Amino acid sequence: IKSSLKATCPSTAFMKSIDQLVEYTTRVVYVGSLLANYVVLKRVNADKNVPIIDQDFVYAFFSTLSGNGSKAPKCISQYFEEFKEAYQVDKKTLESLKSIGYATILSISAKQYETTI
């Protein structure tokens, strides 16, 4: 069976919420993946140990990007600052990553990310 969200969901408000959720999560996962790659490559090039890439490790990147990374390892925040400078991440992009209440979805995304590695 093939159908679109528009055809099956009569509520436009609900559809907008789903669209917003998908757009936000995609953006955080994309930039989080770039940041994770950056950190791993920096550590490999510096002959440092690479942490185990598990849900907690990936979630630390996602939460740092969304401004909720207070429990993330301090080195991730430091690498994020380097990353922003190295790739000239603009203010608009950073604002678009700020948390909008989808931490649970980011946790699920981190688990899925870990599974695919």
PDB file of C-alpha atoms in Angstrom:
ATOM      1  CA  ILE A   1       0.000   0.000   0.000  1.00  0.00           C
ATOM      2  CA  LYS A   2       1.376   3.338  -0.990  1.00  0.00           C
ATOM      3  CA  SER A   3       0.036   6.595   0.380  1.00  0.00           C
ATOM      4  CA  SER A   4       1.248  10.052   1.314  1.00  0.00           C
ATOM      5  CA  LEU A   5       1.004  11.788   4.660  1.00  0.00           C
ATOM      6  CA  LYS A   6      -1.243  14.405   3.081  1.00  0.00           C
ATOM      7  CA  ALA A   7      -3.660  11.729   1.870  1.00  0.00           C
ATOM      8  CA  THR A   8      -3.881   9.913   5.202  1.00  0.00           C
ATOM      9  CA  CYS A   9      -3.728  12.742   7.743  1.00  0.00           C
ATOM     10  CA  PRO A  10      -6.677  15.113   7.816  1.00  0.00           C
ATOM     11  CA  SER A  11      -5.081  17.506  10.331  1.00  0.00           C
ATOM     12  CA  THR A  12      -2.861  20.152   8.732  1.00  0.00           C
ATOM     13  CA  ALA A  13      -1.547  21.174  12.171  1.00  0.00           C
ATOM     14  CA  PHE A  14      -0.399  17.607  12.838  1.00  0.00           C
ATOM     15  CA  MET A  15       1.206  17.402   9.391  1.00  0.00           C
ATOM     16  CA  LYS A  16       3.089  20.659  10.061  1.00  0.00           C
ATOM     17  CA  SER A  17       4.357  19.223  13.352  1.00  0.00           C
ATOM     18  CA  ILE A  18       5.593  16.081  11.616  1.00  0.00           C
ATOM     19  CA  ASP A  19       7.254  18.130   8.867  1.00  0.00           C
ATOM     20  CA  GLN A  20       8.969  20.307  11.494  1.00  0.00           C
ATOM     21  CA  LEU A  21      10.134  17.246  13.425  1.00  0.00           C
ATOM     22  CA  VAL A  22      11.555  15.573  10.317  1.00  0.00           C
ATOM     23  CA  GLU A  23      13.283  18.737   9.102  1.00  0.00           C
ATOM     24  CA  TYR A  24      14.846  19.472  12.499  1.00  0.00           C
ATOM     25  CA  THR A  25      15.956  15.897  13.164  1.00  0.00           C
ATOM     26  CA  THR A  26      17.463  15.566   9.691  1.00  0.00           C
ATOM     27  CA  ARG A  27      19.433  18.790  10.176  1.00  0.00           C
ATOM     28  CA  VAL A  28      20.801  17.775  13.613  1.00  0.00           C
ATOM     29  CA  VAL A  29      21.685  14.248  12.469  1.00  0.00           C
ATOM     30  CA  TYR A  30      23.448  15.595   9.365  1.00  0.00           C
ATOM     31  CA  VAL A  31      25.552  18.187  11.198  1.00  0.00           C
ATOM     32  CA  GLY A  32      26.077  15.773  14.101  1.00  0.00           C
ATOM     33  CA  SER A  33      27.450  13.193  11.660  1.00  0.00           C
ATOM     34  CA  LEU A  34      29.848  15.754  10.214  1.00  0.00           C
ATOM     35  CA  LEU A  35      30.976  16.716  13.712  1.00  0.00           C
ATOM     36  CA  ALA A  36      31.450  13.074  14.746  1.00  0.00           C
ATOM     37  CA  ASN A  37      33.544  12.410  11.628  1.00  0.00           C
ATOM     38  CA  TYR A  38      35.574  15.541  12.346  1.00  0.00           C
ATOM     39  CA  VAL A  39      36.278  14.422  15.921  1.00  0.00           C
ATOM     40  CA  VAL A  40      37.205  10.869  14.970  1.00  0.00           C
ATOM     41  CA  LEU A  41      39.555  12.047  12.204  1.00  0.00           C
ATOM     42  CA  LYS A  42      41.154  14.651  14.496  1.00  0.00           C
ATOM     43  CA  ARG A  43      41.788  12.001  17.144  1.00  0.00           C
ATOM     44  CA  VAL A  44      43.163   9.474  14.637  1.00  0.00           C
ATOM     45  CA  ASN A  45      45.486  12.089  13.113  1.00  0.00           C
ATOM     46  CA  ALA A  46      46.704  13.039  16.606  1.00  0.00           C
ATOM     47  CA  ASP A  47      47.344   9.364  17.497  1.00  0.00           C
ATOM     48  CA  LYS A  48      44.730   9.531  20.262  1.00  0.00           C
ATOM     49  CA  ASN A  49      42.281   6.809  21.161  1.00  0.00           C
ATOM     50  CA  VAL A  50      38.938   6.946  19.427  1.00  0.00           C
ATOM     51  CA  PRO A  51      36.065   6.438  21.875  1.00  0.00           C
ATOM     52  CA  ILE A  52      33.648   3.583  21.340  1.00  0.00           C
ATOM     53  CA  ILE A  53      30.986   4.838  18.959  1.00  0.00           C
ATOM     54  CA  ASP A  54      27.799   3.974  20.775  1.00  0.00           C
ATOM     55  CA  GLN A  55      24.468   5.667  21.452  1.00  0.00           C
ATOM     56  CA  ASP A  56      25.871   7.792  24.289  1.00  0.00           C
ATOM     57  CA  PHE A  57      28.774   8.994  22.142  1.00  0.00           C
ATOM     58  CA  VAL A  58      26.520   9.943  19.223  1.00  0.00           C
ATOM     59  CA  TYR A  59      23.859  11.474  21.477  1.00  0.00           C
ATOM     60  CA  ALA A  60      26.550  13.666  23.051  1.00  0.00           C
ATOM     61  CA  PHE A  61      27.124  15.229  19.617  1.00  0.00           C
ATOM     62  CA  PHE A  62      23.419  15.709  18.946  1.00  0.00           C
ATOM     63  CA  SER A  63      22.778  17.221  22.376  1.00  0.00           C
ATOM     64  CA  THR A  64      25.800  19.532  22.084  1.00  0.00           C
ATOM     65  CA  LEU A  65      24.549  20.794  18.729  1.00  0.00           C
ATOM     66  CA  SER A  66      21.081  21.423  20.116  1.00  0.00           C
ATOM     67  CA  GLY A  67      22.416  23.350  23.101  1.00  0.00           C
ATOM     68  CA  ASN A  68      21.615  20.614  25.632  1.00  0.00           C
ATOM     69  CA  GLY A  69      25.072  19.115  25.954  1.00  0.00           C
ATOM     70  CA  SER A  70      25.771  19.993  29.587  1.00  0.00           C
ATOM     71  CA  LYS A  71      26.333  16.302  30.400  1.00  0.00           C
ATOM     72  CA  ALA A  72      28.395  15.616  27.267  1.00  0.00           C
ATOM     73  CA  PRO A  73      32.149  15.169  27.645  1.00  0.00           C
ATOM     74  CA  LYS A  74      33.872  18.552  27.683  1.00  0.00           C
ATOM     75  CA  CYS A  75      36.103  17.570  24.766  1.00  0.00           C
ATOM     76  CA  ILE A  76      33.039  17.378  22.493  1.00  0.00           C
ATOM     77  CA  SER A  77      32.208  21.019  23.217  1.00  0.00           C
ATOM     78  CA  GLN A  78      35.828  21.929  22.518  1.00  0.00           C
ATOM     79  CA  TYR A  79      35.824  20.021  19.239  1.00  0.00           C
ATOM     80  CA  PHE A  80      32.507  21.675  18.343  1.00  0.00           C
ATOM     81  CA  GLU A  81      34.105  25.109  18.781  1.00  0.00           C
ATOM     82  CA  GLU A  82      36.996  24.051  16.507  1.00  0.00           C
ATOM     83  CA  PHE A  83      34.543  22.590  13.994  1.00  0.00           C
ATOM     84  CA  LYS A  84      32.503  25.818  13.853  1.00  0.00           C
ATOM     85  CA  GLU A  85      35.645  27.839  13.150  1.00  0.00           C
ATOM     86  CA  ALA A  86      37.211  25.396  10.696  1.00  0.00           C
ATOM     87  CA  TYR A  87      34.051  25.126   8.595  1.00  0.00           C
ATOM     88  CA  GLN A  88      32.739  28.643   9.198  1.00  0.00           C
ATOM     89  CA  VAL A  89      29.374  27.447  10.473  1.00  0.00           C
ATOM     90  CA  ASP A  90      27.150  30.501  10.293  1.00  0.00           C
ATOM     91  CA  LYS A  91      24.846  31.850  12.993  1.00  0.00           C
ATOM     92  CA  LYS A  92      21.705  30.916  11.033  1.00  0.00           C
ATOM     93  CA  THR A  93      22.776  27.267  10.906  1.00  0.00           C
ATOM     94  CA  LEU A  94      23.612  27.248  14.617  1.00  0.00           C
ATOM     95  CA  GLU A  95      20.215  28.766  15.470  1.00  0.00           C
ATOM     96  CA  SER A  96      18.468  26.135  13.360  1.00  0.00           C
ATOM     97  CA  LEU A  97      20.074  23.419  15.501  1.00  0.00           C
ATOM     98  CA  LYS A  98      18.867  24.774  18.852  1.00  0.00           C
ATOM     99  CA  SER A  99      16.577  22.464  20.762  1.00  0.00           C
ATOM    100  CA  ILE A 100      12.881  22.706  19.989  1.00  0.00           C
ATOM    101  CA  GLY A 101      11.785  19.923  22.324  1.00  0.00           C
ATOM    102  CA  TYR A 102      12.684  16.785  20.409  1.00  0.00           C
ATOM    103  CA  ALA A 103      15.400  15.316  22.671  1.00  0.00           C
ATOM    104  CA  THR A 104      13.698  11.920  22.741  1.00  0.00           C
ATOM    105  CA  ILE A 105      13.722  11.725  18.955  1.00  0.00           C
ATOM    106  CA  LEU A 106      17.416  12.669  18.917  1.00  0.00           C
ATOM    107  CA  SER A 107      18.092   9.838  21.372  1.00  0.00           C
ATOM    108  CA  ILE A 108      16.302   7.392  19.069  1.00  0.00           C
ATOM    109  CA  SER A 109      18.252   8.789  16.109  1.00  0.00           C
ATOM    110  CA  ALA A 110      21.507   8.301  18.032  1.00  0.00           C
ATOM    111  CA  LYS A 111      20.608   4.662  18.639  1.00  0.00           C
ATOM    112  CA  GLN A 112      19.810   4.152  14.959  1.00  0.00           C
ATOM    113  CA  TYR A 113      23.047   5.906  13.986  1.00  0.00           C
ATOM    114  CA  GLU A 114      25.022   3.606  16.276  1.00  0.00           C
ATOM    115  CA  THR A 115      23.296   0.562  14.769  1.00  0.00           C
ATOM    116  CA  THR A 116      24.215   1.537  11.204  1.00  0.00           C
ATOM    117  CA  ILE A 117      27.922   2.033  11.934  1.00  0.00           C
TER     118      ILE A 117
END
